[in-house]
Tab-separated table of C-alpha atoms in Angstrom:
chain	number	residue	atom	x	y	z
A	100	UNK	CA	1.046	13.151	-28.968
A	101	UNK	CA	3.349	11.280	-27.467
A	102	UNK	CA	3.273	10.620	-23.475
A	103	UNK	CA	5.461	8.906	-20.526
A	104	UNK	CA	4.429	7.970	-17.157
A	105	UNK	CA	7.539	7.788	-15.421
A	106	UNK	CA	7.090	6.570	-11.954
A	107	UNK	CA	8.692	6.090	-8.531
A	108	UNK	CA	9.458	7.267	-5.346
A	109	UNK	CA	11.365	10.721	-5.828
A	110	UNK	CA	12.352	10.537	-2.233
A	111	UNK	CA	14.271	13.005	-3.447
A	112	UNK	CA	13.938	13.758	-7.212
A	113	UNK	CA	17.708	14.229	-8.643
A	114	UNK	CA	19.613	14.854	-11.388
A	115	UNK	CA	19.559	11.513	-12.274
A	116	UNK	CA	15.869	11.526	-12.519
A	117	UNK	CA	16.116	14.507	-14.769
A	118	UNK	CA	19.286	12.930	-17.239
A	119	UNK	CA	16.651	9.763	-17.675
A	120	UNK	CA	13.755	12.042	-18.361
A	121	UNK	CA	15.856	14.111	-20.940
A	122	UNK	CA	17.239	11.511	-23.033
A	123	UNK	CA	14.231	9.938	-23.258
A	124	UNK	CA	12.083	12.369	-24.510
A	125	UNK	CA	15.094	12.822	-27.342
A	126	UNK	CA	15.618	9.374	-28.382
A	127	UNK	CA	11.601	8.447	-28.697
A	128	UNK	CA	10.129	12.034	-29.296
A	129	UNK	CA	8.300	12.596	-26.080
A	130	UNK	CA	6.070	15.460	-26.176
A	131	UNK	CA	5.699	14.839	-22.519
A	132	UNK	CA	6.898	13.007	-19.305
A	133	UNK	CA	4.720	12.863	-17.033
A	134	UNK	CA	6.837	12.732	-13.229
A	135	UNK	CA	4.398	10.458	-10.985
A	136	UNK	CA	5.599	9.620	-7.502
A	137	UNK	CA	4.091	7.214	-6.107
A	138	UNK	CA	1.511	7.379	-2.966
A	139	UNK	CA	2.293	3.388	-2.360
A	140	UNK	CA	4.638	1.434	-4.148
A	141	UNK	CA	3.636	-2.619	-4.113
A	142	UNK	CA	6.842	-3.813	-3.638
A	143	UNK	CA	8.131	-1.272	-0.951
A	144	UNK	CA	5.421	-1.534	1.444
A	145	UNK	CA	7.651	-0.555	4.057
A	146	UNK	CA	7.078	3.271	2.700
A	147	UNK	CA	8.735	6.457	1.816
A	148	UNK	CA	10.964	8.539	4.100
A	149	UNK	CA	9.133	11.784	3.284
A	150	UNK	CA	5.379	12.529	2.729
A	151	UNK	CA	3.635	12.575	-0.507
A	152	UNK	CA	3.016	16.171	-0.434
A	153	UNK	CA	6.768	17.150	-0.075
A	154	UNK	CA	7.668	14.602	-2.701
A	155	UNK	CA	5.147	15.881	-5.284
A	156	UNK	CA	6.323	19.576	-4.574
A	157	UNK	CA	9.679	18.743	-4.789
A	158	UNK	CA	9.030	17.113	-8.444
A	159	UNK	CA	7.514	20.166	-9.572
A	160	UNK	CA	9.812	22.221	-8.780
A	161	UNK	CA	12.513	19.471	-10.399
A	162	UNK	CA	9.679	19.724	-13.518
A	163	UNK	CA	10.811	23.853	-14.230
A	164	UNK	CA	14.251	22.390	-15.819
A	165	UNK	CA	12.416	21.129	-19.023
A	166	UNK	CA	8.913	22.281	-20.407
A	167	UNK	CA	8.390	18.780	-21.494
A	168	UNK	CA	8.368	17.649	-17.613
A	169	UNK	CA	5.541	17.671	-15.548
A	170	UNK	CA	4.559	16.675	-12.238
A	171	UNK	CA	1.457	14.608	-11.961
A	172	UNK	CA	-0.620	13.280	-8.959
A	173	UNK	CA	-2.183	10.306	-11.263
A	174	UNK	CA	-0.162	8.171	-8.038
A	175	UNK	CA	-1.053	10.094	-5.353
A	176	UNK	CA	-2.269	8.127	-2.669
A	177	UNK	CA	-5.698	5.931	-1.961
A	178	UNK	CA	-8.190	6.944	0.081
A	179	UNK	CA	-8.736	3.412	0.700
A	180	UNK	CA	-4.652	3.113	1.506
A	181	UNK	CA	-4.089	0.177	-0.817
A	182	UNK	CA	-0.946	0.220	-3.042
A	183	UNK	CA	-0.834	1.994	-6.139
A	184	UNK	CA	-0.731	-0.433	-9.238
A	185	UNK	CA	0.656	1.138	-12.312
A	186	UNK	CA	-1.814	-1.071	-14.485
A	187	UNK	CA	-4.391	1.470	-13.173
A	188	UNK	CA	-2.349	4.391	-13.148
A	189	UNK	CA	-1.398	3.738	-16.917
A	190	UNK	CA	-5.304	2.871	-17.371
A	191	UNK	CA	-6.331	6.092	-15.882
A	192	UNK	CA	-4.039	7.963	-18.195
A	193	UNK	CA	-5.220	6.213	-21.360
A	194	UNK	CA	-8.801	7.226	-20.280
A	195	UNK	CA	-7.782	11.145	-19.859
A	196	UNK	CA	-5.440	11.069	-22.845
A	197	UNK	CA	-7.243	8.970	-25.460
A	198	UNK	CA	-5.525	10.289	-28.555
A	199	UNK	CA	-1.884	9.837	-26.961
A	200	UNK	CA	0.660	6.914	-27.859
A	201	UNK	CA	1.672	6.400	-24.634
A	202	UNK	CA	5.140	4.983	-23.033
A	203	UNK	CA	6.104	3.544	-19.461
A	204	UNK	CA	9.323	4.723	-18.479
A	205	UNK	CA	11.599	2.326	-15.620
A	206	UNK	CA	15.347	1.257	-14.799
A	207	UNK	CA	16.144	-1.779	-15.919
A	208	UNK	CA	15.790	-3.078	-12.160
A	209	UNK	CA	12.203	-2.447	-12.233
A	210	UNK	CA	11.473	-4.079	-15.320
A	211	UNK	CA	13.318	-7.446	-14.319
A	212	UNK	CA	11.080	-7.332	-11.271
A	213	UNK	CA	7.729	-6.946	-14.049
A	214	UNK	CA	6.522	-10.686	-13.597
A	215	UNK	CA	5.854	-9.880	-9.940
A	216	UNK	CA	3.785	-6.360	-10.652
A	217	UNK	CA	0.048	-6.445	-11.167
A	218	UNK	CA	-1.719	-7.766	-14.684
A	219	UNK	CA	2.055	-7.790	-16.176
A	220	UNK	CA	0.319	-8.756	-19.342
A	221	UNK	CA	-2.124	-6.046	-19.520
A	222	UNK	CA	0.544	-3.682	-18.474
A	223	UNK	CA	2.603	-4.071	-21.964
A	224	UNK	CA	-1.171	-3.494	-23.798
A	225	UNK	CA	-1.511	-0.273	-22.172
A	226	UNK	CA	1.879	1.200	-23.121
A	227	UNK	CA	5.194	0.616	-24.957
A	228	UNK	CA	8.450	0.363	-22.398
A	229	UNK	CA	11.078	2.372	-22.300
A	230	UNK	CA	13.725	0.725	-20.229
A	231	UNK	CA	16.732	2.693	-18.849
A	232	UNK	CA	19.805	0.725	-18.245
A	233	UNK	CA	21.035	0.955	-14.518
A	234	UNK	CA	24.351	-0.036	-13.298
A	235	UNK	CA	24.588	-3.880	-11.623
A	236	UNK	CA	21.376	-4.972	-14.055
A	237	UNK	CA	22.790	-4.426	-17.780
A	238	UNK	CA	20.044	-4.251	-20.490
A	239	UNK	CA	21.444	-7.786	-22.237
A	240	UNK	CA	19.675	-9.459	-18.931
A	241	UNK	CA	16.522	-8.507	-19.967
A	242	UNK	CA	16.887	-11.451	-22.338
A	243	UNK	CA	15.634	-13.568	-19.014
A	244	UNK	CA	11.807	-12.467	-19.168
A	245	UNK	CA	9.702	-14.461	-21.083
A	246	UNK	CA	7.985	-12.270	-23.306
A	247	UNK	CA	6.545	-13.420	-26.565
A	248	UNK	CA	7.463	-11.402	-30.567
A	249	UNK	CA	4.594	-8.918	-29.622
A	250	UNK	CA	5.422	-8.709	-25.950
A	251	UNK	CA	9.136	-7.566	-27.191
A	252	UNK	CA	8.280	-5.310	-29.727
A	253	UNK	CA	6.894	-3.061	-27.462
A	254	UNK	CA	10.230	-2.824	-25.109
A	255	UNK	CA	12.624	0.237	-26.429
A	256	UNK	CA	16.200	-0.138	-24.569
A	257	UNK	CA	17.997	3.222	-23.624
A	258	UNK	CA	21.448	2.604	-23.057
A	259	UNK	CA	22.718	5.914	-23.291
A	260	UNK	CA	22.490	7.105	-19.745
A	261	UNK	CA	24.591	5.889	-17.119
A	262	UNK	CA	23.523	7.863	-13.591
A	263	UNK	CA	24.152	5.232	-10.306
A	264	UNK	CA	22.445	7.598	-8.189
A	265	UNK	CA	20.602	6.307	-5.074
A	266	UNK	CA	18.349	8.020	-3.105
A	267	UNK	CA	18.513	6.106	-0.243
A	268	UNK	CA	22.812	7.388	-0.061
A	269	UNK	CA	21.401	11.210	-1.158
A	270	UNK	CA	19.507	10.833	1.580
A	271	UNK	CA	22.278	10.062	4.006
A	272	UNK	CA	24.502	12.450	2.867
A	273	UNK	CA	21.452	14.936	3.355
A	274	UNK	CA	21.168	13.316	6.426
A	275	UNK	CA	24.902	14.197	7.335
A	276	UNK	CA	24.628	18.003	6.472
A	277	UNK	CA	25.896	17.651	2.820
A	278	UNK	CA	23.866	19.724	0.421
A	279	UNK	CA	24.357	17.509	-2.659
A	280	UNK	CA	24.314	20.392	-4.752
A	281	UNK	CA	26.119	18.120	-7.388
A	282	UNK	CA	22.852	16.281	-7.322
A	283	UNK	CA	20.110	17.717	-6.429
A	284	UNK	CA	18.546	21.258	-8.692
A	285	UNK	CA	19.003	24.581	-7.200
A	286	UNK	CA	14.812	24.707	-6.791
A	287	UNK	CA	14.479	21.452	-5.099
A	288	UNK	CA	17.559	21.682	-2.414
A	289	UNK	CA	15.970	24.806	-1.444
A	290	UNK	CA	13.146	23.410	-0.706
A	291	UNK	CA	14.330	20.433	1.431
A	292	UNK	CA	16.652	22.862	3.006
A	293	UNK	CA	13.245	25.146	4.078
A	294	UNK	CA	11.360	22.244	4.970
A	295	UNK	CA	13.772	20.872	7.624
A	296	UNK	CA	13.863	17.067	4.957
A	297	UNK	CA	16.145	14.480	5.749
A	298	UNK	CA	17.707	15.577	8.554
């Protein structure tokens, strides 16, 4: 079986989130993708806009567009309130899911920014990488981490998907009484509409 964690804030989840997903599980044969927001992220201490609960429920309803999706609380938040590391999310995962091959899937902005997450090393054991190129941070600048033969072989480029999304402008045009329906699923608008988000 082959598994993703694919991680963030999904403050909201878009279609963006879902065309990443998607070609993803086509170009490496994902049997799953496992949608994990994230309870604290280490570097964005500063926080989410909307509450964990909303953001998970949101992502499962985003999850009903694909069977291979699914919405996972592996990242929900600490009872202790200290960040969530995805070295111990992945680690958690590998323990639950021994037979699986797994995969971490990011933007190409997150994975520039890998030197500064926890145990980068031991991150790259756990999993392989799938790394999404993101307008602004093209995938030939990956060339600036220093990552030994091994290191490399388990980074798999996607270049195939070009989404410049932002949640942080869906959220202002949310914000501004636009429904994004051009972004946002049917499911999920509905419920940020019922639940009075972003406004």
């Amino acid at each position: 079986m082959r598994v993703a964690l694919f991680g963030g804030s999904f403050d909201p989840p878009h279609h963006g989130h879902l065309a990443v997903a998607t070609a993803a599980a086509a170009a490496f044969a994902l049997d799953s993708v496992f949608f994990a927001p994230a309870g604290r992220q280490p570097l964005k201490l500063n926080g989410t806009v909307t509450p964990f609960e909303d953001r998970l429920a949101m992502v499962e309803l985003a999850c009903l567009e694909d069977r291979r999706f699914t919405a996972s609380k592996l990242d929900a938040p600490r009872a202790d309130g200290a960040p969530n590391y995805t070295v111990e999310t992945l680690s958690e995962l590998a323990q639950r899911m021994p037979e699986a091959e797994l995969f971490n899937l990011v933007g190409a902005d997150s994975f520039l920014g890998l030197p500064r997450w926890h145990e980068p090393e031991r991150l790259l054991q756990l999993a392989e990488w799938i790394v999404v190129s993101r307008p602004g941070f093209p995938i030939a600048s990956l060339s600036s981490l220093e990552l030994d033969a091994h290191q490399q072989s388990r980074v798999h480029l996607l270049g195939n998907v070009h989404d410049d999304t932002a949640a942080t402008g869906l959220r202002e045009r949310l914000e501004a009484g636009d429904p994004c329906i051009d972004l946002i699923a049917p499911r999920v608008l509905d419920y940020i509409q019922s639940h009075h988000l972003y406004q």
